[in-house]
mmCIF file of C-alpha atoms in Angstrom:
data_model
loop_
_atom_site.group_PDB
_atom_site.id
_atom_site.type_symbol
_atom_site.label_atom_id
_atom_site.label_comp_id
_atom_site.label_asym_id
_atom_site.label_seq_id
_atom_site.Cartn_x
_atom_site.Cartn_y
_atom_site.Cartn_z
ATOM 1 C CA MET A 1 -37.428 -32.320 52.681
ATOM 2 C CA ARG A 2 -36.647 -31.819 48.973
ATOM 3 C CA ASP A 3 -33.069 -32.510 47.900
ATOM 4 C CA ALA A 4 -31.115 -29.627 46.452
ATOM 5 C CA PRO A 5 -30.648 -29.852 42.653
ATOM 6 C CA ILE A 6 -27.345 -31.182 41.460
ATOM 7 C CA VAL A 7 -25.554 -28.703 39.222
ATOM 8 C CA GLU A 8 -22.759 -30.060 37.080
ATOM 9 C CA THR A 9 -19.968 -27.721 36.127
ATOM 10 C CA GLU A 10 -18.255 -27.959 32.761
ATOM 11 C CA ALA A 11 -15.161 -29.563 34.345
ATOM 12 C CA GLU A 12 -17.329 -32.300 35.935
ATOM 13 C CA LEU A 13 -18.998 -33.399 32.695
ATOM 14 C CA PRO A 14 -17.860 -36.922 31.771
ATOM 15 C CA GLY A 15 -15.403 -37.105 28.882
ATOM 16 C CA THR A 16 -14.376 -33.448 29.054
ATOM 17 C CA PRO A 17 -10.620 -33.247 28.305
ATOM 18 C CA SER A 18 -8.204 -31.101 30.255
ATOM 19 C CA PRO A 19 -7.075 -27.835 28.601
ATOM 20 C CA ARG A 20 -3.736 -29.404 27.587
ATOM 21 C CA ARG A 21 -5.395 -32.431 26.000
ATOM 22 C CA ALA A 22 -7.945 -30.154 24.295
ATOM 23 C CA LEU A 23 -5.054 -28.270 22.690
ATOM 24 C CA TRP A 24 -3.684 -31.534 21.324
ATOM 25 C CA TRP A 25 -7.085 -32.287 19.776
ATOM 26 C CA VAL A 26 -6.803 -28.972 17.968
ATOM 27 C CA VAL A 27 -3.259 -29.611 16.731
ATOM 28 C CA LEU A 28 -3.782 -33.253 15.735
ATOM 29 C CA PRO A 29 -6.396 -32.627 12.967
ATOM 30 C CA LEU A 30 -4.203 -29.851 11.543
ATOM 31 C CA LEU A 31 -1.173 -32.186 11.467
ATOM 32 C CA ALA A 32 -3.246 -34.884 9.770
ATOM 33 C CA PHE A 33 -4.429 -32.406 7.149
ATOM 34 C CA ALA A 34 -0.861 -31.175 6.521
ATOM 35 C CA ALA A 35 0.313 -34.804 6.128
ATOM 36 C CA ALA A 36 -2.452 -35.452 3.597
ATOM 37 C CA ILE A 37 -1.386 -32.408 1.547
ATOM 38 C CA ALA A 38 2.259 -33.541 1.676
ATOM 39 C CA VAL A 39 1.269 -36.982 0.344
ATOM 40 C CA LEU A 40 -0.782 -35.345 -2.428
ATOM 41 C CA ILE A 41 2.182 -33.205 -3.506
ATOM 42 C CA ALA A 42 4.659 -36.116 -3.329
ATOM 43 C CA THR A 43 2.553 -38.615 -5.283
ATOM 44 C CA ASN A 44 0.973 -36.076 -7.667
ATOM 45 C CA PRO A 45 -1.990 -38.276 -8.661
ATOM 46 C CA MET A 46 -3.269 -35.490 -10.931
ATOM 47 C CA ALA A 47 -0.382 -36.081 -13.345
ATOM 48 C CA ARG A 48 -2.194 -39.008 -15.007
ATOM 49 C CA PHE A 49 -5.000 -36.610 -15.990
ATOM 50 C CA ASN A 50 -2.588 -34.277 -17.780
ATOM 51 C CA SER A 51 -3.575 -34.321 -21.450
ATOM 52 C CA GLY A 52 -1.013 -31.730 -22.513
ATOM 53 C CA ALA A 53 -3.512 -28.848 -22.439
ATOM 54 C CA PRO A 54 -2.059 -25.457 -21.379
ATOM 55 C CA PRO A 55 -2.915 -24.137 -17.904
ATOM 56 C CA VAL A 56 -5.912 -21.868 -17.424
ATOM 57 C CA GLU A 57 -4.832 -18.227 -17.768
ATOM 58 C CA ASP A 58 -6.609 -14.987 -16.959
ATOM 59 C CA ILE A 59 -5.527 -11.337 -16.954
ATOM 60 C CA ALA A 60 -7.545 -8.363 -15.689
ATOM 61 C CA PHE A 61 -6.757 -4.767 -16.676
ATOM 62 C CA GLU A 62 -6.977 -2.553 -13.583
ATOM 63 C CA ARG A 63 -5.561 0.797 -14.701
ATOM 64 C CA VAL A 64 -4.470 2.548 -17.911
ATOM 65 C CA ILE A 65 -2.170 5.582 -18.061
ATOM 66 C CA LEU A 66 -1.597 7.567 -21.241
ATOM 67 C CA ALA A 67 1.513 9.748 -21.129
ATOM 68 C CA GLY A 68 3.877 11.411 -23.557
ATOM 69 C CA ASP A 69 6.141 8.341 -23.634
ATOM 70 C CA GLY A 70 3.385 5.842 -24.455
ATOM 71 C CA ILE A 71 0.786 3.635 -22.802
ATOM 72 C CA SER A 72 1.102 1.931 -19.414
ATOM 73 C CA VAL A 73 -1.384 -0.662 -18.163
ATOM 74 C CA LEU A 74 -1.618 -2.278 -14.741
ATOM 75 C CA VAL A 75 -2.624 -5.935 -15.081
ATOM 76 C CA ARG A 76 -3.340 -8.667 -12.525
ATOM 77 C CA ALA A 77 -2.950 -12.383 -13.168
ATOM 78 C CA GLY A 78 -5.651 -14.811 -12.124
ATOM 79 C CA GLY A 79 -4.632 -18.074 -13.793
ATOM 80 C CA SER A 80 -4.026 -21.474 -12.245
ATOM 81 C CA GLU A 81 -0.260 -21.311 -12.942
ATOM 82 C CA PRO A 82 2.305 -18.486 -13.299
ATOM 83 C CA MET A 83 2.011 -16.905 -16.753
ATOM 84 C CA THR A 84 4.437 -15.002 -18.955
ATOM 85 C CA ILE A 85 3.468 -12.052 -21.134
ATOM 86 C CA ALA A 86 5.388 -12.738 -24.332
ATOM 87 C CA GLN A 87 4.100 -10.083 -26.736
ATOM 88 C CA VAL A 88 2.050 -6.888 -26.768
ATOM 89 C CA GLN A 89 -0.071 -5.640 -29.650
ATOM 90 C CA VAL A 90 -1.478 -2.136 -30.010
ATOM 91 C CA ASP A 91 -3.956 -1.670 -32.849
ATOM 92 C CA ASP A 92 -2.964 -5.078 -34.315
ATOM 93 C CA ALA A 93 0.758 -4.183 -34.497
ATOM 94 C CA TYR A 94 3.418 -5.770 -32.275
ATOM 95 C CA TRP A 95 5.417 -3.408 -30.063
ATOM 96 C CA GLN A 96 8.394 -3.688 -27.773
ATOM 97 C CA PHE A 97 7.386 -3.431 -24.111
ATOM 98 C CA THR A 98 8.809 -3.379 -20.614
ATOM 99 C CA GLN A 99 7.324 -5.089 -17.563
ATOM 100 C CA ASP A 100 7.684 -3.989 -13.929
ATOM 101 C CA PRO A 101 8.320 -6.236 -12.070
ATOM 102 C CA PRO A 102 9.704 -8.531 -14.768
ATOM 103 C CA GLY A 103 9.225 -12.286 -15.013
ATOM 104 C CA PRO A 104 6.227 -14.621 -14.852
ATOM 105 C CA LEU A 105 3.089 -13.381 -13.126
ATOM 106 C CA ALA A 106 1.998 -15.615 -10.252
ATOM 107 C CA ARG A 107 -1.668 -16.035 -9.430
ATOM 108 C CA GLY A 108 -2.961 -12.792 -7.889
ATOM 109 C CA SER A 109 0.167 -10.748 -8.644
ATOM 110 C CA SER A 110 0.167 -7.522 -10.669
ATOM 111 C CA ALA A 111 2.613 -5.748 -12.970
ATOM 112 C CA TRP A 112 2.872 -2.591 -15.062
ATOM 113 C CA ILE A 113 3.240 -3.078 -18.808
ATOM 114 C CA HIS A 114 4.675 -0.066 -20.651
ATOM 115 C CA VAL A 115 4.482 0.284 -24.441
ATOM 116 C CA PRO A 116 6.159 3.264 -26.218
ATOM 117 C CA PHE A 117 3.168 3.647 -28.535
ATOM 118 C CA PRO A 118 2.466 7.105 -30.074
ATOM 119 C CA TRP A 119 -1.210 7.246 -29.218
ATOM 120 C CA VAL A 120 -3.398 9.860 -30.919
ATOM 121 C CA LEU A 121 -5.546 12.273 -28.937
ATOM 122 C CA GLY A 122 -9.265 11.527 -29.267
ATOM 123 C CA GLU A 123 -8.847 8.244 -31.130
ATOM 124 C CA ALA A 124 -9.623 4.704 -29.956
ATOM 125 C CA HIS A 125 -6.837 2.175 -29.385
ATOM 126 C CA ALA A 126 -6.847 -1.545 -28.603
ATOM 127 C CA VAL A 127 -4.191 -3.155 -26.390
ATOM 128 C CA ASN A 128 -3.760 -6.912 -26.725
ATOM 129 C CA LEU A 129 -1.511 -9.013 -24.459
ATOM 130 C CA VAL A 130 -0.246 -12.375 -25.737
ATOM 131 C CA THR A 131 1.039 -14.929 -23.224
ATOM 132 C CA SER A 132 3.679 -17.591 -23.832
ATOM 133 C CA THR A 133 0.929 -20.174 -24.383
ATOM 134 C CA GLY A 134 -0.693 -18.089 -27.130
ATOM 135 C CA ALA A 135 -3.640 -16.880 -25.049
ATOM 136 C CA THR A 136 -4.705 -13.281 -25.768
ATOM 137 C CA PHE A 137 -6.308 -10.667 -23.532
ATOM 138 C CA ALA A 138 -7.643 -7.421 -25.004
ATOM 139 C CA HIS A 139 -8.469 -4.021 -23.555
ATOM 140 C CA GLU A 140 -10.005 -1.130 -25.479
ATOM 141 C CA ILE A 141 -9.248 2.546 -24.899
ATOM 142 C CA PRO A 142 -12.409 4.214 -26.281
ATOM 143 C CA VAL A 143 -11.014 7.760 -26.376
ATOM 144 C CA ALA A 144 -7.322 8.480 -25.900
ATOM 145 C CA VAL A 145 -6.769 11.404 -23.526
ATOM 146 C CA ALA A 146 -3.615 12.169 -21.551
ATOM 147 C CA THR A 147 -3.841 10.984 -17.957
ATOM 148 C CA PRO A 148 -3.636 13.962 -15.587
ATOM 149 C CA VAL A 149 -0.508 14.016 -13.436
ATOM 150 C CA PRO A 150 -1.390 14.207 -9.729
ATOM 151 C CA ASP A 151 0.068 17.297 -8.070
ATOM 152 C CA SER A 152 -0.907 19.781 -5.404
ATOM 153 C CA SER A 153 -2.931 21.833 -7.883
ATOM 154 C CA SER A 154 -4.987 18.888 -9.148
ATOM 155 C CA LEU A 155 -5.562 17.580 -5.607
ATOM 156 C CA LEU A 156 -6.793 21.034 -4.550
ATOM 157 C CA THR A 157 -9.142 21.139 -7.543
ATOM 158 C CA GLN A 158 -10.491 17.709 -6.650
ATOM 159 C CA ALA A 159 -10.980 18.785 -3.036
ATOM 160 C CA ILE A 160 -13.006 21.808 -4.169
ATOM 161 C CA LEU A 161 -15.096 19.568 -6.422
ATOM 162 C CA GLY A 162 -15.620 17.106 -3.558
ATOM 163 C CA ILE A 163 -16.795 19.944 -1.332
ATOM 164 C CA PHE A 164 -19.338 21.059 -3.952
ATOM 165 C CA VAL A 165 -20.722 17.573 -4.685
ATOM 166 C CA GLY A 166 -20.526 16.204 -1.128
ATOM 167 C CA ILE A 167 -20.290 18.698 1.714
ATOM 168 C CA VAL A 168 -22.212 21.702 0.355
ATOM 169 C CA PRO A 169 -25.431 19.845 -0.625
ATOM 170 C CA VAL A 170 -25.581 17.956 2.693
ATOM 171 C CA ALA A 171 -25.118 21.251 4.556
ATOM 172 C CA VAL A 172 -27.892 22.857 2.488
ATOM 173 C CA GLY A 173 -30.205 19.945 3.265
ATOM 174 C CA LEU A 174 -29.511 20.254 6.989
ATOM 175 C CA MET A 175 -30.319 23.974 6.800
ATOM 176 C CA PHE A 176 -33.980 22.988 6.354
ATOM 177 C CA TYR A 177 -33.904 21.792 9.984
ATOM 178 C CA PRO A 178 -35.623 24.881 11.527
ATOM 179 C CA ALA A 179 -38.379 24.880 8.915
ATOM 180 C CA LEU A 180 -39.026 21.151 9.343
ATOM 181 C CA ARG A 181 -39.302 21.271 13.137
ATOM 182 C CA GLY A 182 -42.840 22.578 12.921
ATOM 183 C CA VAL A 183 -44.288 19.586 11.092
ATOM 184 C CA GLY A 184 -46.957 17.568 12.856
ATOM 185 C CA ARG A 185 -47.286 13.829 13.334
ATOM 186 C CA SER A 186 -48.159 13.157 9.706
ATOM 187 C CA GLY A 187 -45.347 15.414 8.593
ATOM 188 C CA MET A 188 -42.863 13.433 10.689
ATOM 189 C CA SER A 189 -44.127 10.191 9.173
ATOM 190 C CA PHE A 190 -43.674 11.698 5.727
ATOM 191 C CA LEU A 191 -40.104 12.834 6.449
ATOM 192 C CA LEU A 192 -39.010 9.548 8.028
ATOM 193 C CA ALA A 193 -40.495 7.606 5.130
ATOM 194 C CA LEU A 194 -38.848 10.056 2.725
ATOM 195 C CA THR A 195 -35.548 9.124 4.373
ATOM 196 C CA VAL A 196 -36.268 5.418 3.856
ATOM 197 C CA GLY A 197 -37.096 6.044 0.196
ATOM 198 C CA LEU A 198 -33.942 8.005 -0.581
ATOM 199 C CA LEU A 199 -31.786 5.501 1.326
ATOM 200 C CA ALA A 200 -33.385 2.602 -0.551
ATOM 201 C CA PHE A 201 -32.458 4.289 -3.839
ATOM 202 C CA LEU A 202 -28.887 4.852 -2.641
ATOM 203 C CA MET A 203 -28.591 1.203 -1.582
ATOM 204 C CA VAL A 204 -29.787 -0.122 -4.944
ATOM 205 C CA ASP A 205 -27.558 2.374 -6.766
ATOM 206 C CA ALA A 206 -24.509 1.386 -4.695
ATOM 207 C CA LEU A 207 -25.114 -2.344 -5.191
ATOM 208 C CA SER A 208 -25.597 -2.006 -8.946
ATOM 209 C CA GLU A 209 -22.377 0.017 -9.297
ATOM 210 C CA ALA A 210 -20.513 -2.401 -7.023
ATOM 211 C CA LEU A 211 -21.591 -5.421 -9.070
ATOM 212 C CA GLU A 212 -20.658 -3.645 -12.297
ATOM 213 C CA LEU A 213 -17.179 -2.849 -10.973
ATOM 214 C CA ALA A 214 -16.840 -6.368 -9.575
ATOM 215 C CA GLY A 215 -17.336 -7.713 -13.086
ATOM 216 C CA GLU A 216 -14.285 -5.711 -14.216
ATOM 217 C CA SER A 217 -12.005 -7.024 -11.462
ATOM 218 C CA ALA A 218 -9.728 -10.057 -11.635
ATOM 219 C CA ALA A 219 -11.510 -13.396 -11.285
ATOM 220 C CA ILE A 220 -9.407 -14.246 -8.239
ATOM 221 C CA PHE A 221 -11.359 -11.684 -6.193
ATOM 222 C CA GLN A 222 -14.722 -13.389 -6.964
ATOM 223 C CA GLY A 223 -16.208 -9.943 -7.391
ATOM 224 C CA GLN A 224 -19.934 -10.647 -7.090
ATOM 225 C CA VAL A 225 -19.456 -12.906 -4.064
ATOM 226 C CA MET A 226 -17.157 -10.305 -2.477
ATOM 227 C CA VAL A 227 -19.832 -7.625 -2.901
ATOM 228 C CA VAL A 228 -22.539 -9.753 -1.269
ATOM 229 C CA LEU A 229 -20.300 -10.822 1.628
ATOM 230 C CA ALA A 230 -18.999 -7.285 2.250
ATOM 231 C CA ALA A 231 -22.495 -5.783 2.221
ATOM 232 C CA THR A 232 -23.803 -8.498 4.556
ATOM 233 C CA ALA A 233 -20.866 -8.133 6.963
ATOM 234 C CA SER A 234 -21.216 -4.352 6.995
ATOM 235 C CA PHE A 235 -24.938 -4.643 7.774
ATOM 236 C CA LEU A 236 -24.487 -7.210 10.561
ATOM 237 C CA ILE A 237 -21.572 -5.404 12.221
ATOM 238 C CA LEU A 238 -23.341 -2.041 12.241
ATOM 239 C CA MET A 239 -26.572 -3.640 13.449
ATOM 240 C CA GLY A 240 -24.664 -5.226 16.334
ATOM 241 C CA ILE A 241 -22.959 -1.958 17.217
ATOM 242 C CA GLY A 242 -26.130 0.097 16.841
ATOM 243 C CA ARG A 243 -28.279 -2.229 18.956
ATOM 244 C CA ARG A 244 -25.822 -2.742 21.809
ATOM 245 C CA ASN A 245 -27.730 -0.141 23.863
ATOM 246 C CA GLY A 246 -31.127 -0.672 22.275
ATOM 247 C CA ALA A 247 -32.532 0.622 19.007
ATOM 248 C CA PRO A 248 -30.868 3.933 18.036
ATOM 249 C CA LYS A 249 -32.988 7.044 17.751
ATOM 250 C CA GLY A 250 -32.545 10.781 17.693
ATOM 251 C CA LEU A 251 -28.966 11.942 17.249
ATOM 252 C CA ALA A 252 -27.605 8.375 17.289
ATOM 253 C CA LEU A 253 -29.835 7.431 14.353
ATOM 254 C CA ALA A 254 -28.936 10.634 12.494
ATOM 255 C CA THR A 255 -25.255 9.727 12.956
ATOM 256 C CA TYR A 256 -25.809 6.273 11.456
ATOM 257 C CA ILE A 257 -27.637 7.844 8.517
ATOM 258 C CA ALA A 258 -24.677 10.189 7.993
ATOM 259 C CA ILE A 259 -22.247 7.232 8.132
ATOM 260 C CA GLY A 260 -24.224 5.284 5.521
ATOM 261 C CA ILE A 261 -24.500 8.283 3.213
ATOM 262 C CA GLY A 262 -20.811 9.088 3.762
ATOM 263 C CA LEU A 263 -19.765 5.588 2.694
ATOM 264 C CA HIS A 264 -21.904 5.927 -0.429
ATOM 265 C CA ASN A 265 -20.388 9.343 -1.203
ATOM 266 C CA PHE A 266 -16.933 7.816 -0.713
ATOM 267 C CA GLY A 267 -17.745 5.267 -3.421
ATOM 268 C CA GLU A 268 -19.036 8.015 -5.704
ATOM 269 C CA GLY A 269 -15.848 9.991 -5.081
ATOM 270 C CA LEU A 270 -13.749 6.952 -6.029
ATOM 271 C CA ALA A 271 -15.571 6.703 -9.356
ATOM 272 C CA ILE A 272 -15.164 10.430 -10.133
ATOM 273 C CA GLY A 273 -11.491 10.350 -9.107
ATOM 274 C CA ALA A 274 -10.872 7.319 -11.333
ATOM 275 C CA ALA A 275 -12.487 9.176 -14.227
ATOM 276 C CA PHE A 276 -10.096 12.075 -13.603
ATOM 277 C CA ALA A 277 -7.125 9.690 -13.562
ATOM 278 C CA ALA A 278 -8.248 8.183 -16.862
ATOM 279 C CA GLY A 279 -8.652 11.625 -18.399
ATOM 280 C CA ALA A 280 -12.326 10.866 -19.024
ATOM 281 C CA ALA A 281 -13.971 13.160 -16.484
ATOM 282 C CA GLY A 282 -15.964 15.607 -18.533
ATOM 283 C CA LEU A 283 -17.533 17.148 -15.447
ATOM 284 C CA GLY A 284 -18.997 20.394 -16.667
ATOM 285 C CA THR A 285 -20.760 22.921 -14.485
ATOM 286 C CA PHE A 286 -24.162 21.398 -15.250
ATOM 287 C CA LEU A 287 -23.010 17.966 -14.106
ATOM 288 C CA VAL A 288 -21.585 19.356 -10.864
ATOM 289 C CA ILE A 289 -24.894 21.141 -10.203
ATOM 290 C CA GLY A 290 -26.656 17.843 -10.873
ATOM 291 C CA PHE A 291 -24.543 16.065 -8.270
ATOM 292 C CA ALA A 292 -25.279 18.834 -5.772
ATOM 293 C CA LEU A 293 -29.064 18.672 -6.342
ATOM 294 C CA HIS A 294 -28.918 14.882 -6.074
ATOM 295 C CA ASN A 295 -27.273 15.083 -2.654
ATOM 296 C CA VAL A 296 -29.342 17.888 -1.081
ATOM 297 C CA THR A 297 -32.065 15.413 -0.143
ATOM 298 C CA GLU A 298 -29.502 13.451 1.856
ATOM 299 C CA GLY A 299 -29.186 16.347 4.313
ATOM 300 C CA ILE A 300 -32.950 16.395 4.841
ATOM 301 C CA GLY A 301 -32.839 12.662 5.568
ATOM 302 C CA ILE A 302 -30.128 13.180 8.192
ATOM 303 C CA ALA A 303 -32.155 15.944 9.857
ATOM 304 C CA ALA A 304 -35.402 13.922 10.085
ATOM 305 C CA PRO A 305 -34.589 11.894 13.263
ATOM 306 C CA ILE A 306 -33.469 14.975 15.262
ATOM 307 C CA LEU A 307 -36.366 17.321 14.524
ATOM 308 C CA ARG A 308 -37.670 16.850 18.073
ATOM 309 C CA GLN A 309 -34.252 17.581 19.629
ATOM 310 C CA ARG A 310 -32.252 20.733 20.135
ATOM 311 C CA VAL A 311 -28.761 20.231 18.762
ATOM 312 C CA THR A 312 -25.743 22.489 18.659
ATOM 313 C CA LEU A 313 -24.209 24.074 15.597
ATOM 314 C CA TRP A 314 -21.152 21.839 15.988
ATOM 315 C CA THR A 315 -23.399 18.793 15.760
ATOM 316 C CA PHE A 316 -24.578 19.954 12.342
ATOM 317 C CA VAL A 317 -20.962 20.558 11.298
ATOM 318 C CA TRP A 318 -20.005 17.046 12.427
ATOM 319 C CA LEU A 319 -22.934 15.416 10.615
ATOM 320 C CA THR A 320 -22.141 17.379 7.448
ATOM 321 C CA LEU A 321 -18.497 16.325 7.448
ATOM 322 C CA LEU A 322 -19.424 12.723 8.256
ATOM 323 C CA ALA A 323 -21.809 12.485 5.302
ATOM 324 C CA GLY A 324 -20.123 14.745 2.736
ATOM 325 C CA GLY A 325 -16.434 14.688 3.649
ATOM 326 C CA PRO A 326 -15.777 11.142 2.330
ATOM 327 C CA ALA A 327 -16.490 12.415 -1.195
ATOM 328 C CA VAL A 328 -13.262 14.444 -1.047
ATOM 329 C CA LEU A 329 -11.280 11.477 0.279
ATOM 330 C CA GLY A 330 -12.763 9.234 -2.412
ATOM 331 C CA LEU A 331 -11.783 11.676 -5.155
ATOM 332 C CA TRP A 332 -8.181 11.709 -3.974
ATOM 333 C CA ILE A 333 -7.861 7.948 -3.591
ATOM 334 C CA GLY A 334 -9.667 7.259 -6.857
ATOM 335 C CA SER A 335 -7.354 9.543 -8.812
ATOM 336 C CA LEU A 336 -4.170 8.141 -7.239
ATOM 337 C CA ALA A 337 -4.808 4.412 -6.810
ATOM 338 C CA PHE A 338 -7.999 3.204 -8.477
ATOM 339 C CA ALA A 339 -8.742 -0.516 -8.843
ATOM 340 C CA PRO A 340 -12.205 -1.892 -9.670
ATOM 341 C CA GLN A 341 -12.215 -4.471 -6.875
ATOM 342 C CA TRP A 342 -11.491 -1.910 -4.145
ATOM 343 C CA SER A 343 -14.126 0.485 -5.444
ATOM 344 C CA ALA A 344 -16.619 -2.386 -5.546
ATOM 345 C CA LEU A 345 -15.704 -3.273 -1.960
ATOM 346 C CA ALA A 346 -16.198 0.321 -0.766
ATOM 347 C CA LEU A 347 -19.602 0.572 -2.442
ATOM 348 C CA ALA A 348 -20.661 -2.806 -1.012
ATOM 349 C CA ILE A 349 -19.736 -1.726 2.515
ATOM 350 C CA GLY A 350 -21.730 1.464 1.940
ATOM 351 C CA ALA A 351 -24.746 -0.529 0.735
ATOM 352 C CA GLY A 352 -24.670 -2.669 3.875
ATOM 353 C CA ALA A 353 -24.440 0.420 6.076
ATOM 354 C CA ILE A 354 -27.398 1.990 4.280
ATOM 355 C CA LEU A 355 -29.471 -1.182 4.741
ATOM 356 C CA GLN A 356 -28.809 -1.021 8.483
ATOM 357 C CA VAL A 357 -30.082 2.555 8.548
ATOM 358 C CA ILE A 358 -33.167 1.607 6.516
ATOM 359 C CA VAL A 359 -34.016 -1.072 9.107
ATOM 360 C CA GLU A 360 -33.586 1.342 12.001
ATOM 361 C CA VAL A 361 -35.544 4.225 10.447
ATOM 362 C CA THR A 362 -38.349 1.830 9.495
ATOM 363 C CA ALA A 363 -38.439 0.520 13.073
ATOM 364 C CA LEU A 364 -38.579 4.098 14.399
ATOM 365 C CA LEU A 365 -41.382 4.920 11.999
ATOM 366 C CA ARG A 366 -43.443 1.987 13.282
ATOM 367 C CA ARG A 367 -43.036 2.599 16.989
ATOM 368 C CA ARG A 368 -42.746 6.389 17.157
ATOM 369 C CA ASP A 369 -43.482 7.841 20.583
ATOM 370 C CA GLY A 370 -43.524 4.289 21.976
ATOM 371 C CA VAL A 371 -46.764 3.415 20.178
ATOM 372 C CA ASP A 372 -47.082 1.093 17.203
ATOM 373 C CA VAL A 373 -49.083 3.298 14.856
ATOM 374 C CA GLY A 374 -48.496 1.218 11.736
ATOM 375 C CA GLY A 375 -46.651 4.276 10.522
ATOM 376 C CA LEU A 376 -45.118 2.703 7.459
ATOM 377 C CA PHE A 377 -48.537 2.017 5.964
ATOM 378 C CA SER A 378 -50.137 5.394 6.651
ATOM 379 C CA PRO A 379 -50.894 7.636 3.641
ATOM 380 C CA ALA A 380 -48.252 10.152 4.748
ATOM 381 C CA ALA A 381 -45.601 7.449 5.032
ATOM 382 C CA MET A 382 -46.469 5.823 1.723
ATOM 383 C CA THR A 383 -46.303 9.234 0.045
ATOM 384 C CA GLY A 384 -42.938 9.987 1.654
ATOM 385 C CA LEU A 385 -41.537 6.599 0.640
ATOM 386 C CA ALA A 386 -42.492 7.145 -2.983
ATOM 387 C CA ALA A 387 -41.343 10.776 -2.920
ATOM 388 C CA GLY A 388 -37.923 9.868 -1.509
ATOM 389 C CA ALA A 389 -37.179 7.178 -4.090
ATOM 390 C CA GLY A 390 -38.707 9.215 -6.920
ATOM 391 C CA LEU A 391 -36.821 12.391 -6.058
ATOM 392 C CA MET A 392 -33.504 10.536 -5.952
ATOM 393 C CA TYR A 393 -34.294 8.858 -9.272
ATOM 394 C CA LEU A 394 -35.150 12.134 -10.981
ATOM 395 C CA THR A 395 -32.085 13.972 -9.687
ATOM 396 C CA ALA A 396 -29.898 10.982 -10.639
ATOM 397 C CA MET A 397 -30.911 11.597 -14.238
ATOM 398 C CA LEU A 398 -28.832 14.779 -14.042
ATOM 399 C CA VAL A 399 -25.628 12.920 -13.190
ATOM 400 C CA LYS A 400 -25.836 9.681 -15.177
ATOM 401 C CA VAL A 401 -23.770 9.939 -18.366
#
């Protein structure tokens, strides 16, 4: 007769501490680390390496406001020690200034610097901050234009613009749904690959803009690293959520596509809103039309996974608002509280979400109808992939200034 196998539980394993003792083994290393830091502070062994050199200082310019009473700039400190702004130059001349809040700027803190400088409409001006150690930090205003004052009228105008560049084109793209339902197998491969192509363009576009904005942010935020980490986290979290009940398809996949596109449109709205706040948004009718044409293809991409389903009108409304509505929200936030690091973060999260959708649409293309047809490498799919990326590139030429 064979003996029954012996199964050891976790509590029976030799050397396993009780829960109370395990807690002590969590607290003890933390206490040891705190004691080591206390000794380091008390003895200050770094003092012998002090050669009299000034501390490392860094200032990032996050926002500039031009008003009738002068120039105001929002700055953020990123140095190793608190720093004091001692003088302000505008166009090589020293000016009196006020700081809010006053006093030295600690690492990571921000303050508004106001200079009663009579700036000239349409001309360039250079603002130079001089710290108490003599370090200088410059910021150029290429074209001086009064910063619009946010009010109900301007917010309404921005909402209308957001509707035209975000909601309307996505709705128009989804209106192709009845016409696209009649496509055959090759047509479906083309449309799904078209979706992958346009999403790939959006992902690259979002990452490039995020990295550019990250370079303008304070060094303390480690902009480029922040972008990579945020995009990776966004991708992994959405992949985990999307795959909890198996690979998404149909309406679920269309919803994820709308979320990814919506996050990208939110980042675009932030950039447009910031341009409004800086008084540099020369968005003429042609440019608005260009944005609309650029985003129409997004609606077609959202419709592709649900062409074999019957969906209600309210579903189309929901998908339209999910993909296009964030453009309005981005315009408002960008015009009221723009900072390069937060815009970079939003675009990075959008890029990660788009990558998740690319993975899922590609997987659907390969195993459509439960059969691995090598769909991504068929002529129809290759054509759709190139057409999606190419169409987005060509329409982006209308909006890049």
